[in-house]
Coordinates of C-alpha atoms in Angstrom, one line a residue:
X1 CA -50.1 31.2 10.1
X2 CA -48.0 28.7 7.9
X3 CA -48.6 31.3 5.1
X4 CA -47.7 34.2 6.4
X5 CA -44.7 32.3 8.2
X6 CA -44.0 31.3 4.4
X7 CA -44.2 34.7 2.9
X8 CA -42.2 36.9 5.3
X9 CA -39.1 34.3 5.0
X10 CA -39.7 34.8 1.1
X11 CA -39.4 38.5 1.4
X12 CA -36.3 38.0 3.9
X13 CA -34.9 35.7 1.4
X14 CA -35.6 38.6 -1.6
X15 CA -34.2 41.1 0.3
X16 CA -31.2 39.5 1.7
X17 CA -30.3 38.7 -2.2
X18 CA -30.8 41.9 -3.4
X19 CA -28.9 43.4 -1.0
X20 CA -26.1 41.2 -0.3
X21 CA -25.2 39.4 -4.1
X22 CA -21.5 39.5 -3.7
X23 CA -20.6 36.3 -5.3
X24 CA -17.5 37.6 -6.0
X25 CA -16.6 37.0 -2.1
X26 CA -17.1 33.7 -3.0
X27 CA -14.1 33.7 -4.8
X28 CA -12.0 35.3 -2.2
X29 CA -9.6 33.5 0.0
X30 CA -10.7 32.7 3.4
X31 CA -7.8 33.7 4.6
X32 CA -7.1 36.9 3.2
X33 CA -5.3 39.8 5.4
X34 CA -7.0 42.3 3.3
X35 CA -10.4 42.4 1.6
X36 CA -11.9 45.4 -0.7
X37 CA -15.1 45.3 -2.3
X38 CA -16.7 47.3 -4.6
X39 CA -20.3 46.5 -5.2
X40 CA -21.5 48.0 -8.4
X41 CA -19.0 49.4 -9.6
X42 CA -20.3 51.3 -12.5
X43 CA -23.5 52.3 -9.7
X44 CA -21.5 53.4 -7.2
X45 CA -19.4 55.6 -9.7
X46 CA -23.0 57.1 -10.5
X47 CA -23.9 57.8 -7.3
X48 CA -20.7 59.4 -6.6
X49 CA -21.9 62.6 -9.3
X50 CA -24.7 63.3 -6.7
X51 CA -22.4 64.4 -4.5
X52 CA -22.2 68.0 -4.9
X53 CA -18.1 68.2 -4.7
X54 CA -17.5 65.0 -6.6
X55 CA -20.1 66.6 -9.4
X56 CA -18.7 69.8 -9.3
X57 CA -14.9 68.1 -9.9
X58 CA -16.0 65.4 -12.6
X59 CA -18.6 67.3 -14.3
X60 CA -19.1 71.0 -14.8
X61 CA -17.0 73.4 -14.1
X62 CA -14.4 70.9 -13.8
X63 CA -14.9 68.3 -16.2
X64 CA -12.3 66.3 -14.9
X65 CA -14.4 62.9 -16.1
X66 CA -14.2 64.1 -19.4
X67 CA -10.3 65.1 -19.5
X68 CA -9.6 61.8 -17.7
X69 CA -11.9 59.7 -20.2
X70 CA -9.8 61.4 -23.4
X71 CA -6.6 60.6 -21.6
X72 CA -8.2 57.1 -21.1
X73 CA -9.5 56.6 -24.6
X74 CA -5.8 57.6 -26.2
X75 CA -4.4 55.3 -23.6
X76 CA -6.6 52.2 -24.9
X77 CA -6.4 53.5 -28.2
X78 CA -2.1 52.5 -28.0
X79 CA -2.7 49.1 -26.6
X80 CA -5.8 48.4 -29.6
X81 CA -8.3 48.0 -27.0
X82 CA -11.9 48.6 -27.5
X83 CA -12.7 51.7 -25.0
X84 CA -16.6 51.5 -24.9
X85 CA -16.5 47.7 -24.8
X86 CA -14.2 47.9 -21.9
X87 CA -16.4 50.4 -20.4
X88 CA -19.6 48.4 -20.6
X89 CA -18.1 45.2 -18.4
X90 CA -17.8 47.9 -15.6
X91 CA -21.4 47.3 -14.6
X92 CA -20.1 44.2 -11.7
X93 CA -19.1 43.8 -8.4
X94 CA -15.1 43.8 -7.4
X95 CA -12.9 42.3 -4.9
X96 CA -9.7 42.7 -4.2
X97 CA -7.7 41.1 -1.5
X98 CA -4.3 40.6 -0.4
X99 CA -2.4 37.1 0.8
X100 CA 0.4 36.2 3.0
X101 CA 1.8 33.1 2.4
X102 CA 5.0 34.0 4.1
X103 CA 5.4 36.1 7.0
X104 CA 5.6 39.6 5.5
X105 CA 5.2 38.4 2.1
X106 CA 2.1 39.7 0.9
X107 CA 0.8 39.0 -2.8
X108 CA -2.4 40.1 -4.6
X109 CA -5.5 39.1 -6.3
X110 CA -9.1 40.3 -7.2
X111 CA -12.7 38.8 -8.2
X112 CA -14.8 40.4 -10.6
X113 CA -18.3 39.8 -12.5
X114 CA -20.3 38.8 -13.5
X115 CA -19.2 39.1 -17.0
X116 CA -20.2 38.2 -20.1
X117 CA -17.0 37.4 -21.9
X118 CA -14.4 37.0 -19.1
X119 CA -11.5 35.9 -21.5
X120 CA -11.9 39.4 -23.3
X121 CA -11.8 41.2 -20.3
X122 CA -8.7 39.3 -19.2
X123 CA -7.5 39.9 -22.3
X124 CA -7.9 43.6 -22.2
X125 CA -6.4 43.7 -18.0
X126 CA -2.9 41.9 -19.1
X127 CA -2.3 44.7 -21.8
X128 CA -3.2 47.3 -19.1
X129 CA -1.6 45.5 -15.9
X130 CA 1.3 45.4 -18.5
X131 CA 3.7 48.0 -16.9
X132 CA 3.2 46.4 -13.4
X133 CA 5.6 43.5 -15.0
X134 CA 7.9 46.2 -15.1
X135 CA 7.9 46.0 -10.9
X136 CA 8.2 42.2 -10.7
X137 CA 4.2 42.0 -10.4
X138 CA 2.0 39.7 -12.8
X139 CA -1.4 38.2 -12.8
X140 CA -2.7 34.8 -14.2
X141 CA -6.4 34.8 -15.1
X142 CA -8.9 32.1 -13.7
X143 CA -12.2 31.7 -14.5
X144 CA -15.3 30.6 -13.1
X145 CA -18.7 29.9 -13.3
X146 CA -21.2 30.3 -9.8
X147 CA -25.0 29.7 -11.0
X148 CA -25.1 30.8 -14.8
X149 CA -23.2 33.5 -14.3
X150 CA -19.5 34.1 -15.4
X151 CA -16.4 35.4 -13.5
X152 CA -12.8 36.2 -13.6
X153 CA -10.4 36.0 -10.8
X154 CA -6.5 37.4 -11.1
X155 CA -4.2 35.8 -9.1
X156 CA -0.8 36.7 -8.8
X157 CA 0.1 33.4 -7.4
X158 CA -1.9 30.5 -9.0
X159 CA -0.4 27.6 -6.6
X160 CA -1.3 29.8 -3.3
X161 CA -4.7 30.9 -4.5
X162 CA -5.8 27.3 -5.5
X163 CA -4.5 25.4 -2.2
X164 CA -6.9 28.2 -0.3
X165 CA -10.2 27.8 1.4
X166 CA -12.9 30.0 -0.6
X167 CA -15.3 32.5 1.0
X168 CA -15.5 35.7 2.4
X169 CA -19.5 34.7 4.5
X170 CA -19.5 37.4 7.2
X171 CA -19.1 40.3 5.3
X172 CA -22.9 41.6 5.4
X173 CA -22.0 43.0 8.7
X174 CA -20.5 46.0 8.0
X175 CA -22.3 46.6 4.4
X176 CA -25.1 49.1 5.1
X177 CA -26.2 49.4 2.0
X178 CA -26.0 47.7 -2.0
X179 CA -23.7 50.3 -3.3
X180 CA -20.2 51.0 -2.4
X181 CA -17.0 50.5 -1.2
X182 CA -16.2 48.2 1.8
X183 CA -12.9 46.5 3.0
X184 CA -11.0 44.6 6.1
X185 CA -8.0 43.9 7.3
X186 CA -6.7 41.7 9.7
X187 CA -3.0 41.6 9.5
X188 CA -0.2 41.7 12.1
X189 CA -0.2 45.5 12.5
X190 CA -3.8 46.4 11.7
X191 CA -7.2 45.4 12.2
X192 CA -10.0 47.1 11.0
X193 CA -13.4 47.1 8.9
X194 CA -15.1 50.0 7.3
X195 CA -17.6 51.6 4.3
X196 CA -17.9 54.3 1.7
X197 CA -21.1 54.9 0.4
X198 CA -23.5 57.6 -0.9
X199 CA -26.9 58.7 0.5
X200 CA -28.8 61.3 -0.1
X201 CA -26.2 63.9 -1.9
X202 CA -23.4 62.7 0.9
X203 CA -20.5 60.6 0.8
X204 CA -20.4 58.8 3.8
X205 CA -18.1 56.6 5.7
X206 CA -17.1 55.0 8.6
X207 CA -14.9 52.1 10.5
X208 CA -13.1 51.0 13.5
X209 CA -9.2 49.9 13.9
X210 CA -6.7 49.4 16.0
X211 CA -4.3 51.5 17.3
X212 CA -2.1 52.5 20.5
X213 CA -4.3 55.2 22.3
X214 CA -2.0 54.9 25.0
X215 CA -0.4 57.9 23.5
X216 CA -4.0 60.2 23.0
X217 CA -3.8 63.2 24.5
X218 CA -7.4 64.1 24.4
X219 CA -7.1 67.3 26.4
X220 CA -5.3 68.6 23.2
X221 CA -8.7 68.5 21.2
X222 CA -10.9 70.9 22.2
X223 CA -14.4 71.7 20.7
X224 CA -15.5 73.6 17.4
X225 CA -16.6 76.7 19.5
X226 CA -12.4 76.9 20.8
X227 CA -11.1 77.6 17.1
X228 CA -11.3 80.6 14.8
X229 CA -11.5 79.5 11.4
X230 CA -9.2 80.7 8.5
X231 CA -11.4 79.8 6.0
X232 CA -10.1 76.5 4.0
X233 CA -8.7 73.2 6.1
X234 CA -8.6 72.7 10.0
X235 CA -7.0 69.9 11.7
X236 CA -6.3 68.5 14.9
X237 CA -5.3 65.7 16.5
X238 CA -3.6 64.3 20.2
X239 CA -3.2 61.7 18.7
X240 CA 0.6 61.3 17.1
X241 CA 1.9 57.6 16.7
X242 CA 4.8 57.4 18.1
X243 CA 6.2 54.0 15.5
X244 CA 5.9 55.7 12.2
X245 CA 8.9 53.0 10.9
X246 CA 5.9 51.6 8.8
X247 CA 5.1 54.5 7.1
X248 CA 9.1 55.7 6.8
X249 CA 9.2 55.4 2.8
X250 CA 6.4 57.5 2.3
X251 CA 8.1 60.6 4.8
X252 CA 11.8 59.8 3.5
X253 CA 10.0 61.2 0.4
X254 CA 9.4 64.3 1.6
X255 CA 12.3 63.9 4.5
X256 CA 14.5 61.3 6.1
X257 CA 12.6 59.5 8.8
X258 CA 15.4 59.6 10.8
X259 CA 16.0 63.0 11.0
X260 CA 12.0 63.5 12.1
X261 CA 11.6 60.3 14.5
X262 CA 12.8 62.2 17.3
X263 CA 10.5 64.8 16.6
X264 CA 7.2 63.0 16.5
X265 CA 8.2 60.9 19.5
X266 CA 8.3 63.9 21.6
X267 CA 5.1 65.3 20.6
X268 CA 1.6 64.7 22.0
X269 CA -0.4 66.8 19.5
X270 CA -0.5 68.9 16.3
X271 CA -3.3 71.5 15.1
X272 CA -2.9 73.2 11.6
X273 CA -5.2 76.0 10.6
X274 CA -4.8 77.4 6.6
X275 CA -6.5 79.3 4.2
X276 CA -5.6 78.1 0.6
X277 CA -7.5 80.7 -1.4
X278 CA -5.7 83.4 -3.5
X279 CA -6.0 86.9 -5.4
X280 CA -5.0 85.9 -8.7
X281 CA -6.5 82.7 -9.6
X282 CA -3.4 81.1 -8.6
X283 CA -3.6 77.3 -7.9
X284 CA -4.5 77.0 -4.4
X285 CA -1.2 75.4 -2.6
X286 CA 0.9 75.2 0.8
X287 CA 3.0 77.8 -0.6
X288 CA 0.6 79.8 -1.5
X289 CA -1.5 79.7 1.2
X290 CA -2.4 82.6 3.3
X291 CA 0.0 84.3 5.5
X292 CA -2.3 83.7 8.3
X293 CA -2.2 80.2 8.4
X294 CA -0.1 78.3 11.0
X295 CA 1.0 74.6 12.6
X296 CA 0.6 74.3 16.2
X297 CA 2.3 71.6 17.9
X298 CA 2.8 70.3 21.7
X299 CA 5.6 69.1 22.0
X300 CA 8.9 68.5 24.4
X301 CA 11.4 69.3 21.5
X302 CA 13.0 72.1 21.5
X303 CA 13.9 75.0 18.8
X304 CA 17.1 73.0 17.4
X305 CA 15.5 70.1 16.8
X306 CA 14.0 71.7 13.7
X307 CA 17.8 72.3 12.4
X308 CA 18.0 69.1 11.2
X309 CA 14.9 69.1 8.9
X310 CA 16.1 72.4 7.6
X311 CA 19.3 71.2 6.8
X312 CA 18.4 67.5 5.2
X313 CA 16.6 70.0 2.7
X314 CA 18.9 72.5 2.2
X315 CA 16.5 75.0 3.9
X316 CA 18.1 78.8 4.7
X317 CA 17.5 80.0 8.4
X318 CA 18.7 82.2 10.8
X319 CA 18.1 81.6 14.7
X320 CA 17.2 84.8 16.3
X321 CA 16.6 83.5 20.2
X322 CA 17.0 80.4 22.1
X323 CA 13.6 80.2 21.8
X324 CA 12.6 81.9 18.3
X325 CA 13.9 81.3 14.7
X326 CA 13.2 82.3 11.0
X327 CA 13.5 80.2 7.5
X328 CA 13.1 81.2 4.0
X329 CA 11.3 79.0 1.0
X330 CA 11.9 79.8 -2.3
X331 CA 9.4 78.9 -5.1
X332 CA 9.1 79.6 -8.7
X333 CA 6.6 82.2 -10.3
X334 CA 5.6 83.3 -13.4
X335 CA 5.2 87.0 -13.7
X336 CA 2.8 88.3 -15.8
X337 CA 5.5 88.7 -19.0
X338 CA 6.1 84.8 -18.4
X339 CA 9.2 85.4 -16.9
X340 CA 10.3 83.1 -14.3
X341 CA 11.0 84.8 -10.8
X342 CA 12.4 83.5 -7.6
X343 CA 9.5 84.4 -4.7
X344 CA 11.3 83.9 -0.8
X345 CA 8.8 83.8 1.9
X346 CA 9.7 83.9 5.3
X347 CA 8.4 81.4 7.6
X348 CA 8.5 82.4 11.5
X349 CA 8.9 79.0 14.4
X350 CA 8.9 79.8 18.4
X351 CA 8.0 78.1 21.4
X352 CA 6.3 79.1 24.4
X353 CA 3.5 76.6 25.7
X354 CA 3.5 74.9 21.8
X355 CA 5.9 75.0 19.4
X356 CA 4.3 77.4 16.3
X357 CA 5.0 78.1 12.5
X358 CA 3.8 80.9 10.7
X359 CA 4.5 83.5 8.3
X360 CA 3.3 86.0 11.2
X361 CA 4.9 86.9 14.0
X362 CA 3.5 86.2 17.5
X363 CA 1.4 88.9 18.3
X364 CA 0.4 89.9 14.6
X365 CA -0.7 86.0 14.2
X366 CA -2.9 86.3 17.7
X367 CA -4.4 89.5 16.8
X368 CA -5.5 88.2 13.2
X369 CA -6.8 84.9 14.6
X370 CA -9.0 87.4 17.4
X371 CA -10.9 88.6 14.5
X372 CA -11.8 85.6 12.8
X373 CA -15.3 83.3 13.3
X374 CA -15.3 80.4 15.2
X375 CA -14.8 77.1 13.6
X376 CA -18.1 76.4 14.7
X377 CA -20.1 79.6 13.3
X378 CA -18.7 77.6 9.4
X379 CA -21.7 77.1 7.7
X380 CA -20.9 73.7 6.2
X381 CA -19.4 72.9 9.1
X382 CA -22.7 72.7 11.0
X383 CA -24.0 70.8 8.4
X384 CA -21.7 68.5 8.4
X385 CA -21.2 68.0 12.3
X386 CA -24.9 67.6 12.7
X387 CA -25.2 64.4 10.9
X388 CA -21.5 63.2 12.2
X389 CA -20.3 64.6 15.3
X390 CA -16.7 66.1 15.8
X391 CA -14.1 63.6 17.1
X392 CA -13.0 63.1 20.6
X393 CA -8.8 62.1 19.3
X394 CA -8.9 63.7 15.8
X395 CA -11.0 65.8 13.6
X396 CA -10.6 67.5 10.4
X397 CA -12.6 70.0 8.3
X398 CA -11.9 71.1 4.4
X399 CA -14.2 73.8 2.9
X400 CA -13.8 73.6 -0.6
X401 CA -16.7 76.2 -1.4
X402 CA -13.7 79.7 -1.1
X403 CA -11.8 77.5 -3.1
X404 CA -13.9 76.5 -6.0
X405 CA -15.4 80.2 -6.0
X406 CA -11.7 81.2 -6.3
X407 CA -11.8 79.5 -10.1
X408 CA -16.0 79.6 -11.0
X409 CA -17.0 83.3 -9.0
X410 CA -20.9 82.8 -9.6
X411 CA -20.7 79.3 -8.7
X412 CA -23.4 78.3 -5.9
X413 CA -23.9 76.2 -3.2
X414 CA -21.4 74.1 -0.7
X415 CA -18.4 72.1 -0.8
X416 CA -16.2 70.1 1.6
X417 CA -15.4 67.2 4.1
X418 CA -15.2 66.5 7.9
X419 CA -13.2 63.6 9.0
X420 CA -13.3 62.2 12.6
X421 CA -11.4 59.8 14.9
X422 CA -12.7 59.1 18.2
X423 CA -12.0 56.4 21.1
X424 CA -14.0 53.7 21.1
X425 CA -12.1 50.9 23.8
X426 CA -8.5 50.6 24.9
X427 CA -6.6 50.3 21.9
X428 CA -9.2 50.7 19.1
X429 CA -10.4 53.8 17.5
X430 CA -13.9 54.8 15.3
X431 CA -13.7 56.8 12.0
X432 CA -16.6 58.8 10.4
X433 CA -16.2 60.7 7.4
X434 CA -18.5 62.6 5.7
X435 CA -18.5 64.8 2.1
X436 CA -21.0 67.5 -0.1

């Protein structure tokens, strides 16, 4: 009995090392309001090119690894660093995580190793962490040592890093497996914990977080079988946070916040259906995307409160009922004598029960969208939903396959993602997200 007592802890005590050897957490900050780890990076990278759309963008057709790597090996070439010596420390585990030693004041810092030559490798980060200086943001190097192995942390803040606890010890929780990408964070606004990892030709990933579901509107989501299908991304969601003031630089880049906060907190839910592939080859955009494909959103505002947003960027429209207007986006072509032509297309907004965009009018737009499959009849889409579900609050579907046949015709097989967002208690929601 001893014995056997003796050799299953031994195989626990195997297991649990080779599945959990993130000494690099040990270098981590208790305290941290944001962890991210990578284990194996150079493995997890691997596993990545099993994944049918990853493959398909990094190797052939694509070959974006190998455009990326020649950009990369000019790139080190300029700063006299060795590329393949670089590239051959990649083969450790990574943490990064973010401090807050004053309120709203957040710094950061990774671990990473083990390494053979740590000052090297610091060596070769400063000279490529260089134009981050640029931005205020600098890292000192510390080394360390845990068993025989060697490590490197950088630390933008050597005082704070070195008066903090050490230790990230509950982490195993939420790794399912050796490879990937994990992360927390527990800050103010946010908590939340989740994975990325491959198995089995998939991407997958999940988590949980916070968030004010309050505001869900889950009668807004109806199921795959409701939706025809226009062929490249789906999306919906009643689920619209009504405090975007976080994420207000990111949309003053695309419009002022201002102008679009009174929009999103009168709406309860938003649905977009469009079909990105084109004639000529053409690379697949908004603007170029299918005539068929629309925004649906329910919503209190009215008609005029799209004005503003037309006007902040310079838009051209014409109202044609209280309850009906038109606008006109102009975009740069090349015509086939590489001349540069001015195209104009017209995009149509009304409101009846939801507030619509198109390039279709009503009843053209309804009797197209009659004729199209079900969301649900998508090939990949069943795939995909078998092994994750659809989500109760938000889910969203990408079929890449029309897309990449659009560039490579005899190319086989399937490509794309579903995303999910579902309720899980008051205030907290679930992510799964999968990808061929």
């Amino acid at each position: 009995m001893k014995k056997f007592l003796f050799s299953f802890l031994l195989v626990i005590f195997i297991f649990s090392i080779t599945i959990f050897p993130q000494d690099v957490l040990k270098l981590v900050p208790s305290d941290s309001k944001a962890v991210v780890l990578i284990n194996d990076l150079e493995g997890t990278y691997t596993d990545l090119k099993t994944v049918p759309t990853m493959k398909t963008l990094l190797l052939e057709p694509f070959n974006a690894e190998l455009m990326i790597s020649n950009l990369a090996q000019m790139y080190f070439n300029a700063l006299k660093i060795d590329y393949e010596s670089f590239l051959s420390n990649l083969n450790v585990d990574l943490s990064i995580f973010v401090q807050e030693p004053k309120e709203n004041n957040y710094i950061f810092g990774f671990s990473v190793g083990p390494l053979e030559n740590p000052q090297t490798f610091a060596s070769d980060l400063d000279k490529l962490l260089e134009p981050l200086k640029d931005y205020g943001i600098s890292f000192t190097p510390i080394y360390q040592s845990i068993g025989n192995q060697n490590y490197l942390v950088m630390i933008q803040n050597k005082e704070v890093y070195s008066s903090s606890e050490k230790g990230v010890t509950d982490f195993e929780e939420i790794l399912p497996t050796k490879k990937g990408l994990y992360y927390r964070i527990n800050t103010s606004d946010y908590q939340g914990e989740g994975y990325f990892y491959v198995k089995d030709g998939f991407l997958i990933g999940g988590g949980n977080g916070t968030a004010e579901t309050e505001f869900i509107d889950k009668n807004f989501v109806k199921g795959a079988q409701e939706y025809p299908f226009l062929g490249s991304i789906f999306f919906t969601s009643g689920f619209i946070p009504k405090d975007l003031t976080n994420y207000a630089d990111f949309i003053n880049i695309i419009v002022d916040y201002k102008i679009v906060e009174n929009l999103i907190s009168l709406s309860q839910g938003v649905e977009a259906n469009v079909d990105l592939t084109t004639s000529n080859g053409a690379m697949p955009t908004i603007s170029n995307a299918s005539n068929a494909s629309y925004l649906k959103l329910k919503t209190d505002a009215k008609i005029d409160e799209i004005i503003p947003i037309l006007n902040e960027n310079n838009i051209k429209y014409k109202k044609i009922s209280e309850n009906m207007m038109e606008f006109y986006i102009e975009s740069e072509i090349t015509n086939q004598n590489d001349e540069t032509e001015i195209l104009t297309n017209t995009f149509y907004v009304w409101k009846d029960e939801y507030m619509m965009v198109s390039q279709i009018k009503p009843d053209e737009l309804q009797k197209l969208l009659n004729g199209k499959p079900k969301l649900s009849e998508n090939e990949l889409f069943q795939k995909l939903s078998e092994r994750v579900g659809t989500g109760d609050v938000t889910y969203a579907f990408v079929d890449l396959t029309p897309i990449f046949q659009n560039y490579v015709p005899n190319l086989k097989g399937q490509y794309g993602l579903l995303l999910n967002v579902s309720s899980m208690e008051e205030n907290k929601l679930k992510i799964d997200f999968i990808l061929q």
